[in-house]
Coordinates of C-alpha atoms and ligand atoms in Angstrom, one line a residue:
M1 CA 114.6 110.3 105.3
I2 CA 111.1 109.2 104.0
F3 CA 109.2 106.5 106.2
D4 CA 106.5 104.3 104.2
T5 CA 104.3 103.3 106.2
H6 CA 102.1 101.3 103.8
A7 CA 103.1 99.3 100.4
H8 CA 103.0 96.3 98.8
Y9 CA 106.1 95.5 96.9
D10 CA 104.9 91.9 96.4
D11 CA 102.3 93.2 94.1
V12 CA 102.7 91.5 90.9
K13 CA 103.5 95.1 89.1
F14 CA 106.8 94.7 90.4
K15 CA 107.4 91.1 89.2
E16 CA 109.7 92.6 86.1
D17 CA 112.1 94.9 88.2
Q18 CA 111.1 94.3 91.9
K19 CA 114.7 94.2 93.2
Q20 CA 116.0 97.5 91.0
V21 CA 112.9 99.5 92.5
I22 CA 113.1 98.5 96.0
E23 CA 117.2 99.1 95.9
R24 CA 116.3 102.6 94.3
Q25 CA 114.2 103.3 97.2
F26 CA 116.5 102.7 99.7
S27 CA 119.5 104.5 98.0
G28 CA 117.3 107.2 96.9
G29 CA 116.2 108.5 100.7
V30 CA 113.8 106.0 102.1
S31 CA 114.7 105.0 105.4
G32 CA 112.2 102.4 105.9
I33 CA 109.0 100.7 104.3
L34 CA 105.9 98.6 106.1
N35 CA 105.0 96.0 103.5
C36 CA 101.5 94.9 104.2
A37 CA 100.3 91.5 103.3
T38 CA 96.8 91.0 102.6
C39 CA 96.0 87.5 102.9
L40 CA 97.6 84.2 103.9
E41 CA 98.4 83.4 100.4
N42 CA 100.9 86.5 100.3
I43 CA 102.3 86.7 103.4
P44 CA 105.4 84.4 102.8
E45 CA 106.3 86.8 99.9
T46 CA 105.9 89.9 102.2
L47 CA 108.4 88.0 105.0
K48 CA 111.0 87.1 102.2
L49 CA 111.2 90.7 101.0
C50 CA 111.3 91.7 104.7
K51 CA 114.3 89.3 105.3
K52 CA 116.1 90.4 102.2
Y53 CA 116.0 94.3 102.9
E54 CA 116.8 95.2 106.4
R55 CA 115.0 98.3 106.4
M56 CA 111.6 96.5 104.8
Y57 CA 109.3 95.4 107.6
A58 CA 106.4 93.3 108.0
A59 CA 102.5 93.9 108.5
L60 CA 100.4 90.8 108.0
G61 CA 96.8 90.6 108.1
I62 CA 93.5 89.6 106.1
H63 CA 92.4 92.4 104.1
P64 CA 88.5 92.9 104.1
S65 CA 88.2 92.0 100.4
D66 CA 90.2 88.8 100.8
C67 CA 88.1 87.2 103.9
Y68 CA 86.0 85.3 101.1
R69 CA 88.8 83.1 100.3
Y70 CA 88.4 81.2 104.0
K71 CA 85.6 79.3 105.4
S72 CA 85.7 80.7 108.9
P73 CA 87.7 83.0 110.6
D74 CA 88.5 80.1 113.3
D75 CA 91.3 78.5 110.7
S76 CA 92.4 81.2 109.2
L77 CA 93.1 83.6 112.2
S78 CA 94.6 80.6 113.8
A79 CA 97.3 80.6 111.1
L80 CA 97.5 84.1 111.1
E81 CA 98.4 84.1 114.9
K82 CA 100.9 81.5 114.4
V83 CA 103.1 83.1 111.5
I84 CA 102.9 86.2 113.5
S85 CA 104.4 84.6 116.5
D86 CA 107.3 82.7 114.4
N87 CA 108.4 86.0 112.4
D88 CA 109.2 89.4 113.0
V89 CA 106.3 91.4 112.2
R90 CA 105.8 94.8 113.2
A91 CA 101.9 96.0 112.7
L92 CA 98.9 93.5 112.0
G93 CA 97.0 94.6 109.0
E94 CA 96.1 95.6 106.5
I95 CA 92.5 94.7 108.0
G96 CA 89.2 96.7 108.2
L97 CA 86.2 97.6 106.0
D98 CA 85.6 97.8 102.2
Y99 CA 82.0 98.8 101.2
H100 CA 82.8 100.1 97.8
Y101 CA 83.9 96.8 96.2
D102 CA 81.9 93.5 97.5
F103 CA 84.4 91.0 96.9
S104 CA 83.6 89.7 100.6
P105 CA 80.2 90.0 102.0
K106 CA 79.7 92.5 104.9
D107 CA 79.0 90.5 108.1
S108 CA 82.0 88.3 106.8
Q109 CA 84.2 91.6 106.7
L110 CA 82.9 93.1 109.9
Q111 CA 83.9 89.6 111.9
Y112 CA 87.5 89.3 110.7
F113 CA 87.6 93.2 111.5
E114 CA 86.6 93.1 114.9
A115 CA 88.3 89.6 115.3
Q116 CA 91.9 90.9 114.1
L117 CA 91.2 94.1 116.3
C118 CA 91.2 91.6 119.1
L119 CA 94.1 89.8 117.9
A120 CA 96.1 93.3 117.7
E121 CA 95.4 93.9 121.2
K122 CA 96.4 90.5 122.4
L123 CA 99.6 90.6 120.4
G124 CA 100.3 94.4 121.2
L125 CA 100.5 95.3 117.7
P126 CA 99.4 98.4 115.9
A127 CA 96.4 97.6 113.7
V128 CA 97.0 99.2 110.1
I129 CA 93.4 99.9 108.9
H130 CA 91.4 100.1 105.9
D131 CA 88.4 102.2 105.4
R132 CA 86.8 102.3 102.0
E133 CA 83.7 104.1 102.2
A134 CA 82.8 102.6 105.6
H135 CA 83.6 105.6 107.8
G136 CA 80.9 104.8 110.3
D137 CA 81.7 101.2 110.9
V138 CA 84.9 101.7 111.5
F139 CA 84.9 104.7 113.9
E140 CA 82.0 102.3 115.8
R141 CA 84.7 99.2 116.0
L142 CA 87.4 101.4 116.8
R143 CA 85.6 103.3 119.6
S144 CA 86.2 99.9 121.9
F145 CA 89.7 99.0 120.5
K146 CA 92.3 99.7 123.1
G147 CA 95.2 99.2 121.1
I148 CA 96.8 101.5 118.6
A149 CA 95.2 102.2 115.1
I150 CA 96.7 103.2 111.9
I151 CA 94.1 105.1 109.6
H152 CA 95.9 104.2 106.1
S153 CA 95.3 106.5 103.3
C154 CA 92.9 108.8 105.1
S155 CA 89.9 109.8 103.5
E156 CA 88.0 110.6 106.9
S157 CA 86.6 113.7 107.5
A158 CA 88.7 116.5 109.9
E159 CA 86.0 116.0 112.6
T160 CA 86.4 112.1 112.7
V161 CA 90.4 112.6 112.5
R162 CA 90.4 114.8 115.1
Q163 CA 88.3 112.3 117.7
L164 CA 90.5 109.3 116.3
C165 CA 93.8 111.6 116.9
R166 CA 92.0 112.2 120.5
K167 CA 92.2 108.4 121.3
G168 CA 95.9 108.5 120.3
H169 CA 95.6 106.6 116.5
Y170 CA 98.0 107.7 113.7
V171 CA 96.5 109.0 110.5
S172 CA 98.3 108.2 107.6
F173 CA 98.5 110.1 103.9
S174 CA 98.8 108.8 100.8
G175 CA 98.7 110.2 97.5
S176 CA 95.1 111.0 97.5
V177 CA 96.2 114.3 99.6
T178 CA 97.6 115.4 96.5
F179 CA 94.4 115.2 94.3
K180 CA 93.0 118.3 93.1
N181 CA 89.4 117.3 94.3
A182 CA 90.6 116.1 97.6
N183 CA 89.9 119.3 99.8
S184 CA 88.5 117.4 102.7
V185 CA 91.7 115.1 102.7
R186 CA 93.7 118.3 103.1
E187 CA 91.4 119.7 105.4
A188 CA 91.6 116.6 107.5
A189 CA 95.6 116.7 107.4
K190 CA 95.5 120.2 109.2
T191 CA 94.0 118.4 112.2
V192 CA 96.6 115.6 112.9
P193 CA 98.9 116.6 115.6
D194 CA 102.5 116.4 114.8
G195 CA 103.1 113.3 116.9
L196 CA 100.6 111.1 115.0
L197 CA 101.1 112.0 111.4
L198 CA 102.6 109.4 109.0
V199 CA 102.9 109.2 105.2
E200 CA 102.5 106.2 102.8
T201 CA 102.2 104.8 99.1
D202 CA 99.8 102.5 99.3
S203 CA 102.2 101.6 96.2
P204 CA 101.7 100.2 93.6
Y205 CA 98.3 102.1 93.8
M206 CA 97.7 105.8 94.8
A207 CA 100.6 107.6 92.9
P208 CA 100.5 111.4 94.0
V209 CA 100.2 114.2 91.6
P210 CA 102.3 114.6 89.0
H211 CA 102.8 110.8 88.9
R212 CA 98.9 109.9 89.1
G213 CA 97.8 107.0 87.3
E214 CA 101.2 105.3 86.9
R215 CA 102.9 102.6 89.1
N216 CA 103.8 104.3 92.9
E217 CA 106.9 104.2 94.5
S218 CA 108.1 105.5 98.2
L219 CA 110.4 107.9 96.9
Y220 CA 107.2 109.8 95.4
I221 CA 106.4 110.5 98.9
R222 CA 108.2 113.6 98.2
Y223 CA 104.7 115.2 96.3
I224 CA 102.9 114.2 99.7
I225 CA 105.2 115.7 102.0
D226 CA 105.4 118.9 99.9
V227 CA 101.6 119.2 100.4
L228 CA 101.4 118.3 103.9
A229 CA 103.9 121.0 104.3
E230 CA 101.8 123.7 102.7
V231 CA 98.3 122.7 104.2
R232 CA 100.1 122.7 107.6
G233 CA 102.3 125.7 107.3
D234 CA 105.5 123.6 108.3
T235 CA 108.8 123.2 106.0
R236 CA 109.0 119.9 104.2
E237 CA 112.1 118.9 106.4
H238 CA 109.9 119.2 109.5
I239 CA 107.2 116.7 107.9
E240 CA 110.0 114.6 106.8
R241 CA 111.3 114.3 110.1
I242 CA 108.2 113.9 112.2
T243 CA 107.0 111.5 109.9
E244 CA 109.9 109.2 110.1
E245 CA 110.3 109.5 114.0
N246 CA 106.5 108.6 114.1
A247 CA 107.0 105.6 112.3
K248 CA 110.1 104.4 113.9
R249 CA 108.4 104.8 117.2
L250 CA 105.4 103.2 116.5
F251 CA 107.1 100.3 114.7
K252 CA 109.7 99.8 117.4
I253 CA 112.6 100.5 115.0
I254 CA 116.1 101.4 116.8
Ligands
ZN1 ZN1 97.1 98.5 100.9

């Protein structure tokens, strides 16, 4: 069974057929989905989905591209902490740094990232990390982080991945590992120990080959698993089993 550790089924791209798509995932071989909110405004929709579907779990956080919405971290992060304490939440995220887009100023991104890493430590939740073109600053912040991080849609080098794994952080691979020009991602995928490997869609984005460019869904993870099996010299059954076990242990799913 497939466990999708990063999806956005609350996205507007599922407006027309959200119910049918989600039901198709669970009836087709998906055993769990972590749906990640990205701002205070879309938290209610994530929580609603997680109440409706038994095997859908919530990650709540403020994305680096969304922190521009708030005046200061004080109010927005106390609101976030309150909603996490009042609900069944399995991870803090997604949080991180995005230097590709400049929706939010860099200093504000850093402020939110650091404060939410502290919150993850305080609440004892794994932190889902978004890192786009910000490897150095993300790595630097994780150096002092005492919790467990999940590197989402890994684009780090093999050497960085090796160091992150040495600290016990998890690494999650998305459709990008199937892209033709993604040799460095495939190299990184070889270095992750079995016990720290995860898979994800980042749905509706990042669809793997042969669906690249289309709306992504959790069942397409089988193409990601095929590539991971090939580069790691394992069977696809093995990759599917360990990634599911890792996700369930990490998100405390019995
Ligand atoms: Zn995402």
